[in-house]
Amino acid sequence: VVELVSAPKPDNDELVRNKAHYLGSAYLLLGNAYINTNAFPAADKALRSALPYLKGTGQTEAAVLFYLGWSNYHLERYKEAAGFFKACLPHGGAYAEQATRNLTAMRNERRITE
């Protein structure tokens, strides 16, 4: 999908309108695949690429922020992880609930202060 929408092609109105959604979704899928194989540096890179495309998309943006927090936690970048988890909170829902639990665990287990 990334190659499809990144390659120069004649304008297709629907493709142009949905390019951000397609790119963001593709990067999110890549990030999740990397997380599932514990390839956290690659996950972080893919998810950071997804974020600008998926800003303002509610729970989809929350998913990106949550998984960025998860990746950065595993990369031992705890301050960044906490920042991503905190950014997830205003979205509410399941990602915010788990982000809250993760922040509490980071405070208790890692003595992390934001």
mmCIF file of C-alpha atoms in Angstrom:
data_model
loop_
_atom_site.group_PDB
_atom_site.id
_atom_site.type_symbol
_atom_site.label_atom_id
_atom_site.label_comp_id
_atom_site.label_asym_id
_atom_site.label_seq_id
_atom_site.Cartn_x
_atom_site.Cartn_y
_atom_site.Cartn_z
ATOM 1 C CA VAL A 1 0.000 0.000 0.000
ATOM 2 C CA VAL A 2 2.836 2.399 0.851
ATOM 3 C CA GLU A 3 4.461 1.788 -2.523
ATOM 4 C CA LEU A 4 1.113 2.071 -4.302
ATOM 5 C CA VAL A 5 0.232 5.489 -2.958
ATOM 6 C CA SER A 6 3.801 6.789 -2.920
ATOM 7 C CA ALA A 7 4.580 6.041 -6.557
ATOM 8 C CA PRO A 8 3.842 8.785 -9.090
ATOM 9 C CA LYS A 9 0.648 7.885 -10.905
ATOM 10 C CA PRO A 10 -2.042 9.788 -12.764
ATOM 11 C CA ASP A 11 -4.375 11.502 -10.334
ATOM 12 C CA ASN A 12 -7.203 9.343 -9.171
ATOM 13 C CA ASP A 13 -9.578 11.525 -7.154
ATOM 14 C CA GLU A 14 -10.498 8.790 -4.713
ATOM 15 C CA LEU A 15 -6.886 7.736 -4.205
ATOM 16 C CA VAL A 16 -5.813 11.330 -3.636
ATOM 17 C CA ARG A 17 -8.642 11.878 -1.134
ATOM 18 C CA ASN A 18 -7.807 8.708 0.759
ATOM 19 C CA LYS A 19 -4.009 8.799 0.474
ATOM 20 C CA ALA A 20 -3.451 9.877 4.083
ATOM 21 C CA HIS A 21 -5.795 7.179 5.366
ATOM 22 C CA TYR A 22 -4.116 4.484 3.264
ATOM 23 C CA LEU A 23 -0.588 5.504 4.212
ATOM 24 C CA GLY A 24 -1.400 5.902 7.888
ATOM 25 C CA SER A 25 -3.205 2.578 8.003
ATOM 26 C CA ALA A 26 -0.372 0.810 6.210
ATOM 27 C CA TYR A 27 2.218 2.203 8.622
ATOM 28 C CA LEU A 28 0.003 1.240 11.575
ATOM 29 C CA LEU A 29 -0.295 -2.317 10.261
ATOM 30 C CA LEU A 30 3.460 -2.500 9.778
ATOM 31 C CA GLY A 31 4.031 -1.185 13.275
ATOM 32 C CA ASN A 32 1.685 -3.773 14.750
ATOM 33 C CA ALA A 33 3.392 -6.554 12.799
ATOM 34 C CA TYR A 34 6.755 -5.434 14.141
ATOM 35 C CA ILE A 35 5.383 -5.302 17.694
ATOM 36 C CA ASN A 36 4.086 -8.853 17.343
ATOM 37 C CA THR A 37 7.617 -10.011 16.515
ATOM 38 C CA ASN A 38 9.241 -7.862 19.241
ATOM 39 C CA ALA A 39 10.999 -5.753 16.599
ATOM 40 C CA PHE A 40 10.488 -2.580 18.619
ATOM 41 C CA PRO A 41 12.902 -0.242 16.766
ATOM 42 C CA ALA A 42 11.139 -1.012 13.470
ATOM 43 C CA ALA A 43 7.732 -0.700 15.169
ATOM 44 C CA ASP A 44 8.664 2.719 16.530
ATOM 45 C CA LYS A 45 9.748 3.903 13.083
ATOM 46 C CA ALA A 46 6.601 2.655 11.347
ATOM 47 C CA LEU A 47 4.268 4.025 14.014
ATOM 48 C CA ARG A 48 5.960 7.429 14.008
ATOM 49 C CA SER A 49 5.396 7.454 10.248
ATOM 50 C CA ALA A 50 1.706 6.631 10.780
ATOM 51 C CA LEU A 51 1.022 9.347 13.334
ATOM 52 C CA PRO A 52 0.898 12.446 11.093
ATOM 53 C CA TYR A 53 -1.436 10.705 8.649
ATOM 54 C CA LEU A 54 -3.831 9.562 11.365
ATOM 55 C CA LYS A 55 -4.061 12.717 13.499
ATOM 56 C CA GLY A 56 -7.657 13.473 14.369
ATOM 57 C CA THR A 57 -8.961 9.966 13.658
ATOM 58 C CA GLY A 58 -10.104 9.175 17.194
ATOM 59 C CA GLN A 59 -9.507 5.583 18.216
ATOM 60 C CA THR A 60 -7.169 4.968 15.281
ATOM 61 C CA GLU A 61 -4.921 7.773 16.488
ATOM 62 C CA ALA A 62 -5.258 6.385 20.017
ATOM 63 C CA ALA A 63 -4.032 3.002 18.761
ATOM 64 C CA VAL A 64 -0.957 4.596 17.177
ATOM 65 C CA LEU A 65 -0.169 6.538 20.355
ATOM 66 C CA PHE A 66 -0.692 3.483 22.544
ATOM 67 C CA TYR A 67 1.563 1.270 20.451
ATOM 68 C CA LEU A 68 4.193 4.002 20.280
ATOM 69 C CA GLY A 69 4.114 4.020 24.070
ATOM 70 C CA TRP A 70 4.420 0.236 24.136
ATOM 71 C CA SER A 71 7.349 0.238 21.691
ATOM 72 C CA ASN A 72 9.205 2.977 23.518
ATOM 73 C CA TYR A 73 8.668 1.223 26.840
ATOM 74 C CA HIS A 74 10.349 -1.880 25.427
ATOM 75 C CA LEU A 75 13.143 0.287 24.027
ATOM 76 C CA GLU A 76 13.633 1.575 27.592
ATOM 77 C CA ARG A 77 12.767 5.109 26.550
ATOM 78 C CA TYR A 78 10.421 5.477 29.485
ATOM 79 C CA LYS A 79 9.877 9.237 29.314
ATOM 80 C CA GLU A 80 8.813 8.988 25.654
ATOM 81 C CA ALA A 81 6.649 5.965 26.435
ATOM 82 C CA ALA A 82 4.889 7.889 29.203
ATOM 83 C CA GLY A 83 4.351 10.831 26.854
ATOM 84 C CA PHE A 84 2.698 8.628 24.240
ATOM 85 C CA PHE A 85 0.538 6.888 26.834
ATOM 86 C CA LYS A 86 -0.535 10.282 28.232
ATOM 87 C CA ALA A 87 -1.356 11.546 24.730
ATOM 88 C CA CYS A 88 -3.619 8.522 24.333
ATOM 89 C CA LEU A 89 -5.757 9.367 27.398
ATOM 90 C CA PRO A 90 -7.993 12.134 25.945
ATOM 91 C CA HIS A 91 -9.242 9.708 23.299
ATOM 92 C CA GLY A 92 -10.923 7.521 25.897
ATOM 93 C CA GLY A 93 -11.854 3.940 25.182
ATOM 94 C CA ALA A 94 -9.906 0.734 25.603
ATOM 95 C CA TYR A 95 -6.545 2.210 24.553
ATOM 96 C CA ALA A 96 -6.842 4.992 27.137
ATOM 97 C CA GLU A 97 -7.832 2.506 29.828
ATOM 98 C CA GLN A 98 -4.792 0.327 29.154
ATOM 99 C CA ALA A 99 -2.554 3.387 28.828
ATOM 100 C CA THR A 100 -3.689 4.450 32.312
ATOM 101 C CA ARG A 101 -2.804 1.016 33.687
ATOM 102 C CA ASN A 102 0.569 1.132 31.923
ATOM 103 C CA LEU A 103 1.362 4.563 33.346
ATOM 104 C CA THR A 104 0.488 3.348 36.844
ATOM 105 C CA ALA A 105 2.700 0.281 36.399
ATOM 106 C CA MET A 106 5.558 2.448 35.119
ATOM 107 C CA ARG A 107 5.266 4.694 38.162
ATOM 108 C CA ASN A 108 5.204 1.746 40.557
ATOM 109 C CA GLU A 109 7.629 -0.686 38.940
ATOM 110 C CA ARG A 110 10.080 1.632 37.238
ATOM 111 C CA ARG A 111 9.702 4.622 39.548
ATOM 112 C CA ILE A 112 9.037 6.719 36.471
ATOM 113 C CA THR A 113 7.822 10.248 36.983
ATOM 114 C CA GLU A 114 6.574 12.198 34.035
#
